[in-house]
Amino acid sequence: MPAFRPTEITDAELKSLAQWLQESKADPKETGK
Amino acid sequence: MSRLSRREIIGSGAASAAALAATQAVASPLDRDRILPVHLDKSRFAAAVAALRSIVGAEWVFADPDSTLPYRKCFTPDPRGEHIPSGAVAPASVEEVQAILKLANEYKLPLWTVSTGKNMGYGCATPASTGQMILDLKRMNNIIEVDPILGTALVEPGVTYQDLHDYLEANNLPFWLDVPTVGPIVSPLGNTLDRGVGYTAYGDHFFVQCGMEVVLADGTLVRTGMGSVPKSTTWQAFKWGYGPYLDGIFTQSNFGVVTKLGFWLMPKPPAFKPFMVRHNQMEDVGKIVDAMRPLRMSNLIPNCVLMMGAAYQLAMFHRREEIWTEPTQAPDDVIRAFANKQGLGMWNTYFALYGTEDIIAAIEPIVRQAFVASGGEVLTEREMGDNKWFHHHKNLMSGQLTLEEKGIMRWRGGGMIAFAPVAPAKGSETHGQTALAKQMLAKYNFDYSVAYAIGGRELHHIIFLLYDKGNPEEEKKADTCICELIRSFGERGWASYRTGVSTMDLVAQQYGESNRQLNARLKHALDPNHILSPGKSGIA
């Protein structure tokens, strides 16, 4: 996953994050678009 | 799953990551056509890469095109490919930094130093010239000490404001951080070295910095201020030390690699009250500055005040096409109409009072009177409620962390470059800066998306040129426009306090030949092979 630097996030961490994003419900308090 | 936090889930992936990294095949640095450091041919570069791998481990040297790619990512325009790194190396300790510098001297390998590499409006991690290798200090991420009595911190380059915030929370320490706009992912060390600003009374980050550790190009380890005294207990308590004050020459410079930075933390106040003052005409800029100046000079308003233009504010949470679909600069009346619907004016000035309830109650009538006289509406949480812009700035002024302002990059397609001329805190001159910036931006069809950060006697007029990074023609136009802005302001005596990698030499020219020569002499004395970040602030 070349878009991220290994010093800030590893592939395994990124995979976990992707899974969390996929499975989490949207935060109704989130204001960004 | 949704009960777990993002940070917890990332942490769970970290353990398996170490094992994975150890087994990954390391690509050859020469497997494709590639960018090379200016004085190295392929074989010499390959030898340097092999030597770097022997210092930090193979997995922490990035020398093939794919692994170098994340270091090329930036929001600033680079239409001619002048800011492409040749690779990156990520040490984990001061000793590894010293070994890398020894090797860089041997190979004449130029190293562009970054802490977290999130210098958003100024080039992120990209170097001032193509071919430099990034010296990525993100792995050096220890919070070395937080003194709970003196309220001081000593951190390494890779520590983020989020890391420090979490540390204060975990240890129940009664201090507020002063964060830059994208605090969660930014390094206090990196932001302070670039003389960045925040939004509390500790908003001038270099002003509250106290003591550093620096690796010089020849590997010498220096501690500034009281840190050089054996058994010293005052390194983070007293800034000036003895003899010439050295810390300044290591900010916005390339005279050494700063590996530790000390700074002061703001005691959490018993009471805090945020305000917004709403003005509805672009021309009101002068009145606001003249009303604010005496309040800042007397410290009745103690924090670094933000005067936010409507177009910038809207870009945080909205897309341009919701407001204006023409390619030309969005007109003031269109921006105003949309802003008014959101509870915003053309200028939205955010400040806060800190102290006890009694202190705030005593000062509030004075500041109210000044701003009402300027034609502004003085608003608090009572009137603004959960308005998301008010809430955002309330967070910033109380040291809370947010990434909401990254939304501005979506305004026009992912491109952004900041131009940050300094203005005196005089209404007539800020009025002149606003008029000139609007005129120049309109010539290139860019919107006037700005914030004024108000110090005591000056303002940083931070002009965000938002453009479509995916459109090569627009990228060229943004590059041309930013240079023309710098030159046009320079002709009026208005120069930047900080600038992006593509314009460092241009801004250095504006500070004059004597200044440049002095910096060049210092550079040559401290780094005779010019291996450290050549081109930083126009210093070769």
Coordinates of C-alpha atoms in Angstrom, one line a residue:
Chain A
M1 CA 0.0 0.0 0.0
P2 CA 2.4 2.7 -1.2
A3 CA 0.1 5.6 -0.4
F4 CA 1.2 5.6 3.3
R5 CA 4.6 5.7 4.9
P6 CA 5.6 2.6 6.9
T7 CA 6.9 4.9 9.6
E8 CA 3.4 6.2 10.2
I9 CA 1.2 3.2 9.6
T10 CA 2.1 -0.4 8.7
D11 CA 0.2 -2.5 6.1
A12 CA -1.3 -4.6 8.9
E13 CA -2.5 -1.5 10.8
L14 CA -4.0 -0.1 7.7
K15 CA -5.8 -3.4 7.0
S16 CA -7.2 -3.3 10.5
L17 CA -8.3 0.3 10.0
A18 CA -10.0 -0.5 6.7
Q19 CA -11.9 -3.3 8.4
W20 CA -13.0 -1.0 11.2
L21 CA -14.2 1.6 8.7
Q22 CA -16.1 -1.0 6.8
E23 CA -17.8 -2.4 9.9
S24 CA -18.4 0.7 12.0
K25 CA -21.6 2.7 12.0
A26 CA -21.4 6.3 10.9
D27 CA -20.9 8.8 13.7
P28 CA -23.9 11.1 13.7
K29 CA -21.8 13.9 15.3
E30 CA -19.3 13.8 12.5
T31 CA -19.4 17.2 10.7
G32 CA -16.9 16.7 7.9
K33 CA -18.1 15.9 4.3
Chain B
M1 CA -16.8 -4.0 16.3
S2 CA -18.1 -0.5 16.5
R3 CA -17.5 -0.4 20.2
L4 CA -13.7 -0.4 19.6
S5 CA -12.0 2.9 18.9
R6 CA -10.0 3.5 15.7
R7 CA -6.8 3.8 17.8
E8 CA -7.4 0.5 19.6
I9 CA -7.9 -1.4 16.3
I10 CA -4.8 0.1 14.8
G11 CA -2.9 -0.9 17.8
S12 CA -4.0 -4.5 17.5
G13 CA -2.5 -4.6 14.0
A14 CA 0.9 -3.3 15.2
A15 CA 2.1 -6.6 16.7
S16 CA 1.8 -8.6 13.5
A17 CA 3.2 -5.7 11.5
A18 CA 6.7 -6.1 13.0
A19 CA 6.8 -9.8 12.0
L20 CA 5.6 -8.9 8.6
A21 CA 8.2 -6.2 8.0
A22 CA 11.0 -8.6 8.9
T23 CA 9.9 -11.1 6.2
Q24 CA 9.3 -8.6 3.4
A25 CA 11.6 -8.8 0.4
V26 CA 13.4 -5.5 0.0
A27 CA 13.2 -4.2 -3.6
S28 CA 16.4 -3.2 -5.4
P29 CA 16.9 0.5 -5.4
L30 CA 17.9 0.3 -9.1
D31 CA 15.1 -1.9 -10.5
R32 CA 13.6 0.9 -12.6
D33 CA 14.5 4.3 -13.9
R34 CA 14.6 6.5 -10.9
I35 CA 15.4 9.8 -9.3
L36 CA 19.0 10.0 -8.0
P37 CA 20.7 12.5 -5.7
V38 CA 22.4 15.2 -7.8
H39 CA 26.0 14.1 -7.2
L40 CA 25.5 10.3 -7.2
D41 CA 25.4 7.9 -10.0
K42 CA 23.4 4.6 -9.8
S43 CA 26.2 2.5 -8.5
R44 CA 27.3 5.1 -5.9
F45 CA 23.7 5.5 -4.8
A46 CA 23.2 1.8 -4.5
A47 CA 26.3 1.6 -2.3
A48 CA 25.0 4.4 -0.1
V49 CA 21.6 2.6 0.2
A50 CA 23.3 -0.6 1.2
A51 CA 25.3 1.2 3.8
L52 CA 22.2 3.0 5.2
R53 CA 20.5 -0.5 5.5
S54 CA 23.3 -1.7 7.6
I55 CA 22.7 1.2 10.0
V56 CA 18.9 1.2 10.4
G57 CA 17.9 -2.3 9.0
A58 CA 16.8 -3.0 5.5
E59 CA 13.1 -2.4 6.2
W60 CA 13.7 1.2 7.2
V61 CA 15.4 2.4 4.0
F62 CA 13.0 3.2 1.1
A63 CA 14.8 3.4 -2.1
D64 CA 12.6 1.8 -4.8
P65 CA 10.0 3.9 -6.6
D66 CA 7.0 2.4 -4.9
S67 CA 8.1 2.8 -1.3
T68 CA 9.4 6.3 -2.0
L69 CA 6.0 7.3 -3.4
P70 CA 4.4 8.3 0.0
Y71 CA 7.1 10.8 0.5
R72 CA 6.3 12.5 -2.8
K73 CA 2.7 13.1 -1.8
C74 CA 2.0 16.8 -1.3
F75 CA -0.8 19.3 -1.8
T76 CA 1.5 22.1 -3.2
P77 CA 2.1 22.5 -6.9
D78 CA 5.2 21.0 -8.5
P79 CA 4.5 21.2 -12.3
R80 CA 8.2 20.7 -13.2
G81 CA 9.0 17.8 -10.9
E82 CA 11.5 19.8 -8.9
H83 CA 10.7 18.3 -5.4
I84 CA 10.9 14.6 -5.9
P85 CA 12.9 12.6 -3.2
S86 CA 15.2 9.8 -4.2
G87 CA 14.3 7.7 -1.2
A88 CA 14.0 7.8 2.5
V89 CA 15.7 6.5 5.6
A90 CA 14.1 6.3 9.0
P91 CA 16.5 6.0 12.0
A92 CA 15.2 5.0 15.5
S93 CA 17.8 6.7 17.7
V94 CA 20.3 9.6 18.0
E95 CA 23.1 7.1 17.4
E96 CA 21.6 6.0 14.1
V97 CA 21.2 9.7 13.1
Q98 CA 24.9 10.3 13.8
A99 CA 25.9 7.2 11.8
I100 CA 23.7 8.3 8.9
L101 CA 25.2 11.8 8.8
K102 CA 28.7 10.3 8.8
L103 CA 27.8 8.2 5.8
A104 CA 26.0 11.1 4.1
N105 CA 29.3 13.1 4.4
E106 CA 31.2 10.3 2.9
Y107 CA 28.8 9.8 -0.1
K108 CA 27.8 13.5 -0.4
L109 CA 24.2 12.3 0.0
P110 CA 21.8 15.2 0.6
L111 CA 19.2 14.5 3.4
W112 CA 15.9 16.4 3.7
T113 CA 14.9 16.1 7.4
V114 CA 11.3 15.7 8.4
S115 CA 9.7 14.9 11.8
T116 CA 6.2 13.7 10.8
G117 CA 6.3 15.3 7.3
K118 CA 2.8 17.0 7.6
N119 CA 3.8 20.5 6.7
M120 CA 0.5 20.7 4.8
G121 CA 0.5 24.0 3.0
Y122 CA 4.2 24.1 2.6
G123 CA 5.1 20.8 0.8
C124 CA 4.5 18.0 3.4
A125 CA 7.7 15.9 3.3
T126 CA 9.0 16.9 -0.1
P127 CA 12.4 18.4 -0.4
A128 CA 13.5 21.8 -1.7
S129 CA 15.2 20.1 -4.7
T130 CA 14.8 16.8 -6.5
G131 CA 17.0 13.9 -5.5
Q132 CA 17.4 14.5 -1.8
M133 CA 16.8 11.6 0.4
I134 CA 14.2 12.1 3.2
L135 CA 15.6 11.7 6.7
D136 CA 12.3 10.6 8.3
L137 CA 12.4 10.9 12.1
K138 CA 8.9 9.6 12.8
R139 CA 10.2 6.4 14.5
M140 CA 11.9 8.6 17.2
N141 CA 8.7 9.1 19.1
N142 CA 9.5 9.1 22.8
I143 CA 7.9 11.5 25.2
I144 CA 11.1 11.8 27.2
E145 CA 9.8 13.9 30.1
V146 CA 6.8 15.9 31.2
D147 CA 7.5 17.9 34.4
P148 CA 4.1 18.1 36.2
I149 CA 5.3 20.8 38.5
L150 CA 6.9 23.2 36.0
G151 CA 4.6 22.3 33.2
T152 CA 7.3 21.5 30.6
A153 CA 7.7 18.7 28.0
L154 CA 10.7 17.2 26.3
V155 CA 9.9 15.2 23.2
E156 CA 11.5 13.5 20.2
P157 CA 10.6 14.5 16.5
G158 CA 8.1 11.7 15.9
V159 CA 5.9 12.5 18.8
T160 CA 2.6 14.0 17.7
Y161 CA 0.3 16.4 19.5
Q162 CA -2.1 13.5 19.8
D163 CA 0.5 11.4 21.5
L164 CA 1.2 14.2 24.0
H165 CA -2.5 14.8 24.5
D166 CA -3.0 11.1 25.3
Y167 CA -0.1 11.2 27.7
L168 CA -1.5 14.2 29.6
E169 CA -4.9 12.5 29.8
A170 CA -3.6 9.2 30.9
N171 CA -1.6 10.8 33.6
N172 CA -4.3 13.2 34.6
L173 CA -2.0 16.2 34.2
P174 CA -3.8 19.6 34.3
F175 CA -2.3 21.2 31.2
W176 CA -3.6 22.2 27.8
L177 CA -1.6 21.8 24.6
D178 CA -1.5 24.5 22.0
V179 CA -2.1 22.8 18.7
P180 CA -1.7 23.8 15.1
T181 CA -4.7 23.3 12.8
V182 CA -4.0 19.6 12.1
G183 CA -2.6 18.8 15.5
P184 CA -3.4 15.1 15.8
I185 CA -0.9 14.2 13.1
V186 CA 1.6 16.9 13.5
S187 CA 4.8 17.0 15.5
P188 CA 5.3 19.7 18.2
L189 CA 9.0 19.6 17.3
G190 CA 8.5 20.0 13.6
N191 CA 5.8 22.8 13.9
T192 CA 8.0 24.7 16.4
L193 CA 11.1 24.4 14.2
D194 CA 9.0 25.9 11.3
R195 CA 7.9 28.6 13.7
G196 CA 4.2 27.6 13.4
V197 CA 1.4 29.1 15.5
G198 CA -1.6 27.8 17.5
Y199 CA -4.6 29.4 19.1
T200 CA -4.2 29.7 22.9
A201 CA -2.1 32.1 24.9
Y202 CA 0.8 29.8 24.1
G203 CA 0.1 30.2 20.4
D204 CA 3.6 31.4 19.4
H205 CA 5.3 28.0 19.5
F206 CA 8.9 29.1 19.3
F207 CA 8.2 31.7 22.0
V208 CA 7.3 28.9 24.4
Q209 CA 10.1 26.6 23.2
C210 CA 12.8 25.9 25.8
G211 CA 16.0 23.9 25.0
M212 CA 16.9 21.5 22.2
E213 CA 19.3 18.7 21.4
V214 CA 20.9 18.9 18.0
V215 CA 23.1 16.6 16.0
L216 CA 25.4 18.7 13.8
A217 CA 26.5 17.5 10.4
D218 CA 29.8 16.2 11.7
G219 CA 27.9 14.1 14.3
T220 CA 28.6 16.4 17.3
L221 CA 25.7 16.3 19.8
V222 CA 24.8 19.8 21.2
R223 CA 22.3 20.7 23.9
T224 CA 21.2 24.3 23.8
G225 CA 20.6 26.6 26.8
M226 CA 20.9 25.0 30.2
G227 CA 21.1 21.5 28.7
S228 CA 24.8 21.8 28.2
V229 CA 25.4 22.1 32.0
P230 CA 26.2 18.7 33.6
K231 CA 23.5 17.6 36.0
S232 CA 21.4 20.6 34.9
T233 CA 17.8 20.6 36.2
T234 CA 16.8 23.7 34.3
W235 CA 17.0 22.7 30.7
Q236 CA 13.3 23.2 30.1
A237 CA 12.9 26.0 32.6
F238 CA 15.2 28.8 31.3
K239 CA 15.4 29.5 27.6
W240 CA 18.5 31.7 27.3
G241 CA 21.4 29.8 28.9
Y242 CA 24.7 31.6 28.7
G243 CA 26.4 33.3 25.8
P244 CA 24.9 33.6 22.3
Y245 CA 21.4 32.3 22.1
L246 CA 21.6 29.4 19.6
D247 CA 18.1 27.9 19.4
G248 CA 17.0 30.3 16.7
I249 CA 19.6 29.2 14.2
F250 CA 18.1 25.7 14.2
T251 CA 14.6 26.9 13.3
Q252 CA 13.6 27.3 9.6
S253 CA 17.2 26.2 8.9
N254 CA 19.4 23.4 7.8
F255 CA 22.3 23.8 10.3
G256 CA 21.7 20.6 12.3
V257 CA 19.2 17.8 13.0
V258 CA 17.1 18.6 16.0
T259 CA 16.5 15.3 17.9
K260 CA 14.9 16.6 21.1
L261 CA 12.8 19.7 21.8
G262 CA 11.6 21.2 25.1
F263 CA 8.6 23.5 25.5
W264 CA 6.2 24.9 28.0
L265 CA 2.6 23.7 28.6
M266 CA -0.3 26.0 29.5
P267 CA -1.8 25.4 32.9
K268 CA -5.5 24.4 32.4
P269 CA -7.4 27.6 33.4
P270 CA -10.2 27.4 36.0
A271 CA -12.5 29.1 33.4
F272 CA -12.5 29.6 29.7
K273 CA -15.0 31.6 27.5
P274 CA -14.8 31.5 23.7
F275 CA -16.1 34.4 21.5
M276 CA -16.8 35.1 17.9
V277 CA -17.2 38.5 16.4
R278 CA -19.1 38.7 13.2
H279 CA -18.5 41.4 10.6
N280 CA -20.3 41.3 7.3
Q281 CA -18.3 43.4 4.9
M282 CA -14.9 42.6 3.3
E283 CA -13.9 46.2 4.0
D284 CA -14.3 45.6 7.7
V285 CA -10.9 44.0 7.9
G286 CA -9.2 47.3 9.0
K287 CA -11.7 48.1 11.7
I288 CA -11.3 44.6 13.2
V289 CA -7.6 44.9 13.3
D290 CA -7.7 48.3 14.9
A291 CA -10.1 47.2 17.5
M292 CA -8.1 44.1 18.3
R293 CA -4.6 45.6 18.5
P294 CA -4.9 47.4 21.9
L295 CA -6.6 44.3 23.4
R296 CA -3.8 42.0 22.2
M297 CA -1.0 44.5 23.1
S298 CA -2.3 44.9 26.7
N299 CA -2.9 41.1 26.9
L300 CA -6.5 41.6 27.8
I301 CA -7.1 39.1 25.0
P302 CA -4.2 36.7 25.6
N303 CA -4.6 34.2 22.9
C304 CA -3.5 34.1 19.2
V305 CA -6.7 35.4 17.6
L306 CA -8.0 34.1 14.3
M307 CA -9.8 36.4 11.9
M308 CA -11.3 33.9 9.4
G309 CA -12.5 34.9 6.0
A310 CA -15.9 33.5 5.0
A311 CA -14.6 31.6 1.9
Y312 CA -12.1 29.8 4.0
Q313 CA -14.6 28.9 6.7
L314 CA -17.1 27.5 4.2
A315 CA -14.4 25.4 2.6
M316 CA -13.9 23.5 5.8
F317 CA -17.3 21.9 5.6
H318 CA -18.6 22.6 2.1
R319 CA -17.7 22.0 -1.5
R320 CA -17.2 24.8 -3.9
E321 CA -19.9 23.6 -6.3
E322 CA -22.5 24.0 -3.6
I323 CA -21.9 27.7 -3.7
W324 CA -20.4 28.8 -7.0
T325 CA -20.1 26.8 -10.2
E326 CA -18.2 29.3 -12.4
P327 CA -14.5 29.1 -12.9
T328 CA -14.0 32.7 -11.9
Q329 CA -13.3 33.9 -8.3
A330 CA -16.4 33.4 -6.2
P331 CA -17.9 36.9 -5.7
D332 CA -18.2 38.5 -2.3
D333 CA -22.0 38.7 -2.3
V334 CA -22.3 35.0 -3.2
I335 CA -19.9 33.9 -0.5
R336 CA -21.6 36.3 2.0
A337 CA -25.1 35.0 1.2
F338 CA -24.1 31.4 1.8
A339 CA -22.0 32.3 4.9
N340 CA -25.0 34.2 6.4
K341 CA -27.1 31.1 6.1
Q342 CA -24.6 29.2 8.2
G343 CA -24.5 31.9 10.9
L344 CA -21.2 33.3 9.6
G345 CA -20.2 36.8 8.4
M346 CA -17.5 37.8 5.8
W347 CA -15.1 38.0 8.7
N348 CA -15.4 35.8 11.8
T349 CA -13.0 36.7 14.6
Y350 CA -12.4 34.1 17.2
F351 CA -10.8 34.8 20.6
A352 CA -11.1 33.6 24.1
L353 CA -10.8 34.8 27.7
Y354 CA -9.0 32.6 30.2
G355 CA -8.7 32.7 34.0
T356 CA -11.3 32.7 36.7
E357 CA -15.0 33.5 36.3
D358 CA -14.4 36.8 38.0
I359 CA -11.5 37.7 35.7
I360 CA -13.5 36.9 32.6
A361 CA -16.5 38.8 33.9
A362 CA -14.3 41.9 34.5
I363 CA -12.7 41.8 31.0
E364 CA -15.7 40.8 28.9
P365 CA -17.4 44.3 28.9
I366 CA -14.2 45.9 27.8
V367 CA -13.7 43.7 24.8
R368 CA -17.4 43.8 23.9
Q369 CA -17.4 47.6 23.9
A370 CA -14.4 47.6 21.5
F371 CA -15.9 45.2 19.0
V372 CA -19.4 46.7 19.1
A373 CA -17.8 50.1 18.3
S374 CA -16.1 48.5 15.3
G375 CA -19.5 47.4 13.9
G376 CA -19.2 43.8 14.9
E377 CA -21.7 41.4 16.6
V378 CA -20.1 39.8 19.6
L379 CA -21.3 36.2 20.0
T380 CA -20.8 33.5 22.5
E381 CA -21.9 29.9 23.0
R382 CA -25.3 31.2 24.1
E383 CA -26.0 32.6 20.6
M384 CA -23.9 30.3 18.5
G385 CA -25.1 27.0 20.2
D386 CA -23.7 24.0 18.3
N387 CA -22.7 26.0 15.2
K388 CA -19.9 23.7 13.9
W389 CA -17.5 26.6 13.0
F390 CA -17.9 28.1 16.5
H391 CA -17.4 24.6 18.0
H392 CA -14.3 24.0 15.9
H393 CA -12.7 27.2 17.0
K394 CA -13.7 26.7 20.6
N395 CA -11.8 23.4 20.4
L396 CA -8.7 25.0 18.9
M397 CA -8.7 27.7 21.6
S398 CA -8.8 25.2 24.3
G399 CA -6.1 22.9 22.9
Q400 CA -8.4 20.2 21.6
L401 CA -7.5 18.1 18.6
T402 CA -9.3 18.1 15.3
L403 CA -8.7 17.4 11.6
E404 CA -11.8 19.2 10.4
E405 CA -9.8 21.9 8.6
K406 CA -8.3 19.4 6.2
G407 CA -11.7 19.7 4.5
I408 CA -10.5 22.9 2.7
M409 CA -8.4 20.7 0.4
R410 CA -11.6 19.3 -1.1
W411 CA -12.8 22.8 -2.1
R412 CA -11.3 22.6 -5.6
G413 CA -9.6 19.2 -6.1
G414 CA -7.0 18.4 -3.5
G415 CA -4.5 21.2 -4.2
M416 CA -3.4 23.8 -1.6
I417 CA -0.4 26.0 -1.1
A418 CA -0.1 28.7 1.6
F419 CA 1.3 32.2 1.2
A420 CA 1.8 33.8 4.6
P421 CA 2.9 37.4 4.4
V422 CA 3.4 39.3 7.7
A423 CA 1.3 42.4 8.2
P424 CA 1.7 45.0 10.9
A425 CA -1.4 45.2 13.2
K426 CA -2.6 48.4 11.5
G427 CA -6.0 48.5 9.8
S428 CA -4.8 50.5 6.8
E429 CA -2.1 47.9 5.9
T430 CA -4.3 44.8 6.4
H431 CA -6.9 46.5 4.2
G432 CA -4.2 46.9 1.5
Q433 CA -3.1 43.3 1.8
T434 CA -6.6 42.0 1.5
A435 CA -7.2 44.2 -1.6
L436 CA -4.0 43.1 -3.3
A437 CA -4.5 39.4 -2.5
K438 CA -8.0 39.5 -3.9
Q439 CA -6.9 41.2 -7.0
M440 CA -4.0 38.8 -7.7
L441 CA -6.1 35.7 -7.0
A442 CA -8.9 36.9 -9.2
K443 CA -6.5 37.3 -12.1
Y444 CA -5.9 33.6 -11.9
N445 CA -9.5 32.7 -11.0
F446 CA -8.7 31.5 -7.5
D447 CA -10.9 32.3 -4.5
Y448 CA -9.8 34.5 -1.5
S449 CA -9.6 31.8 1.2
V450 CA -7.7 33.3 4.1
A451 CA -7.2 33.6 7.8
Y452 CA -5.4 36.3 9.6
A453 CA -3.6 35.0 12.8
I454 CA -3.3 38.0 15.0
G455 CA -0.3 38.3 17.4
G456 CA 0.5 41.3 19.5
R457 CA 1.7 43.8 16.9
E458 CA 1.5 41.8 13.7
L459 CA -0.7 39.4 11.8
H460 CA 0.2 36.4 9.7
H461 CA -2.1 36.8 6.6
I462 CA -2.4 33.2 5.7
I463 CA -3.7 33.0 2.1
F464 CA -4.6 29.5 1.1
L465 CA -4.5 29.0 -2.7
L466 CA -6.9 26.1 -3.3
Y467 CA -6.7 24.5 -6.7
D468 CA -7.3 21.3 -8.6
K469 CA -4.2 19.2 -8.1
G470 CA -5.4 16.7 -10.7
N471 CA -5.5 19.3 -13.5
P472 CA -1.9 19.9 -14.8
E473 CA -2.9 23.3 -16.3
E474 CA -4.4 24.4 -13.0
E475 CA -1.3 23.2 -11.1
K476 CA 0.9 25.3 -13.4
K477 CA -1.4 28.3 -12.8
A478 CA -1.2 27.8 -9.0
D479 CA 2.5 27.7 -9.2
T480 CA 2.7 30.9 -11.3
C481 CA 0.1 32.7 -9.1
I482 CA 1.9 31.9 -5.8
C483 CA 5.2 33.3 -7.2
E484 CA 3.4 36.4 -8.4
L485 CA 1.8 36.9 -5.1
I486 CA 5.2 36.7 -3.3
R487 CA 6.7 39.2 -5.7
S488 CA 3.8 41.6 -5.7
F489 CA 3.6 41.7 -1.9
G490 CA 7.4 41.9 -1.7
E491 CA 7.3 45.1 -3.8
R492 CA 5.2 46.6 -1.0
G493 CA 7.6 45.4 1.7
W494 CA 5.4 42.5 2.8
A495 CA 7.4 39.3 3.1
S496 CA 6.4 35.8 4.3
Y497 CA 7.1 34.4 7.7
R498 CA 7.3 30.9 6.3
T499 CA 7.0 29.4 2.8
G500 CA 6.7 26.2 0.9
V501 CA 9.5 24.2 -0.6
S502 CA 8.9 25.6 -4.1
T503 CA 9.4 29.2 -3.1
M504 CA 12.1 29.1 -0.4
D505 CA 14.7 30.7 -2.6
L506 CA 12.3 33.4 -3.9
V507 CA 11.4 34.5 -0.4
A508 CA 15.1 34.3 0.8
Q509 CA 15.9 36.8 -2.0
Q510 CA 13.4 39.3 -0.4
Y511 CA 15.3 39.2 2.9
G512 CA 18.4 40.6 1.1
E513 CA 21.9 39.6 0.1
S514 CA 23.6 40.3 3.5
N515 CA 21.1 38.1 5.3
R516 CA 21.7 35.3 2.7
Q517 CA 25.4 35.6 2.9
L518 CA 25.4 35.4 6.7
N519 CA 23.3 32.2 6.5
A520 CA 25.6 30.8 3.8
R521 CA 28.6 31.4 6.0
L522 CA 27.0 29.7 8.9
K523 CA 26.0 26.8 6.7
H524 CA 29.4 26.3 5.3
A525 CA 31.0 26.4 8.7
L526 CA 28.6 23.9 10.2
D527 CA 27.9 21.7 7.2
P528 CA 30.8 22.0 4.7
N529 CA 29.5 19.2 2.5
H530 CA 26.0 20.7 2.5
I531 CA 24.3 17.4 3.2
L532 CA 21.6 18.7 5.5
S533 CA 18.4 19.8 3.7
P534 CA 20.0 22.0 1.0
G535 CA 17.7 24.7 -0.1
K536 CA 15.8 25.0 3.2
S537 CA 14.8 28.6 3.6
G538 CA 17.0 29.4 0.6
I539 CA 20.2 28.2 2.3
A540 CA 22.1 25.9 -0.2

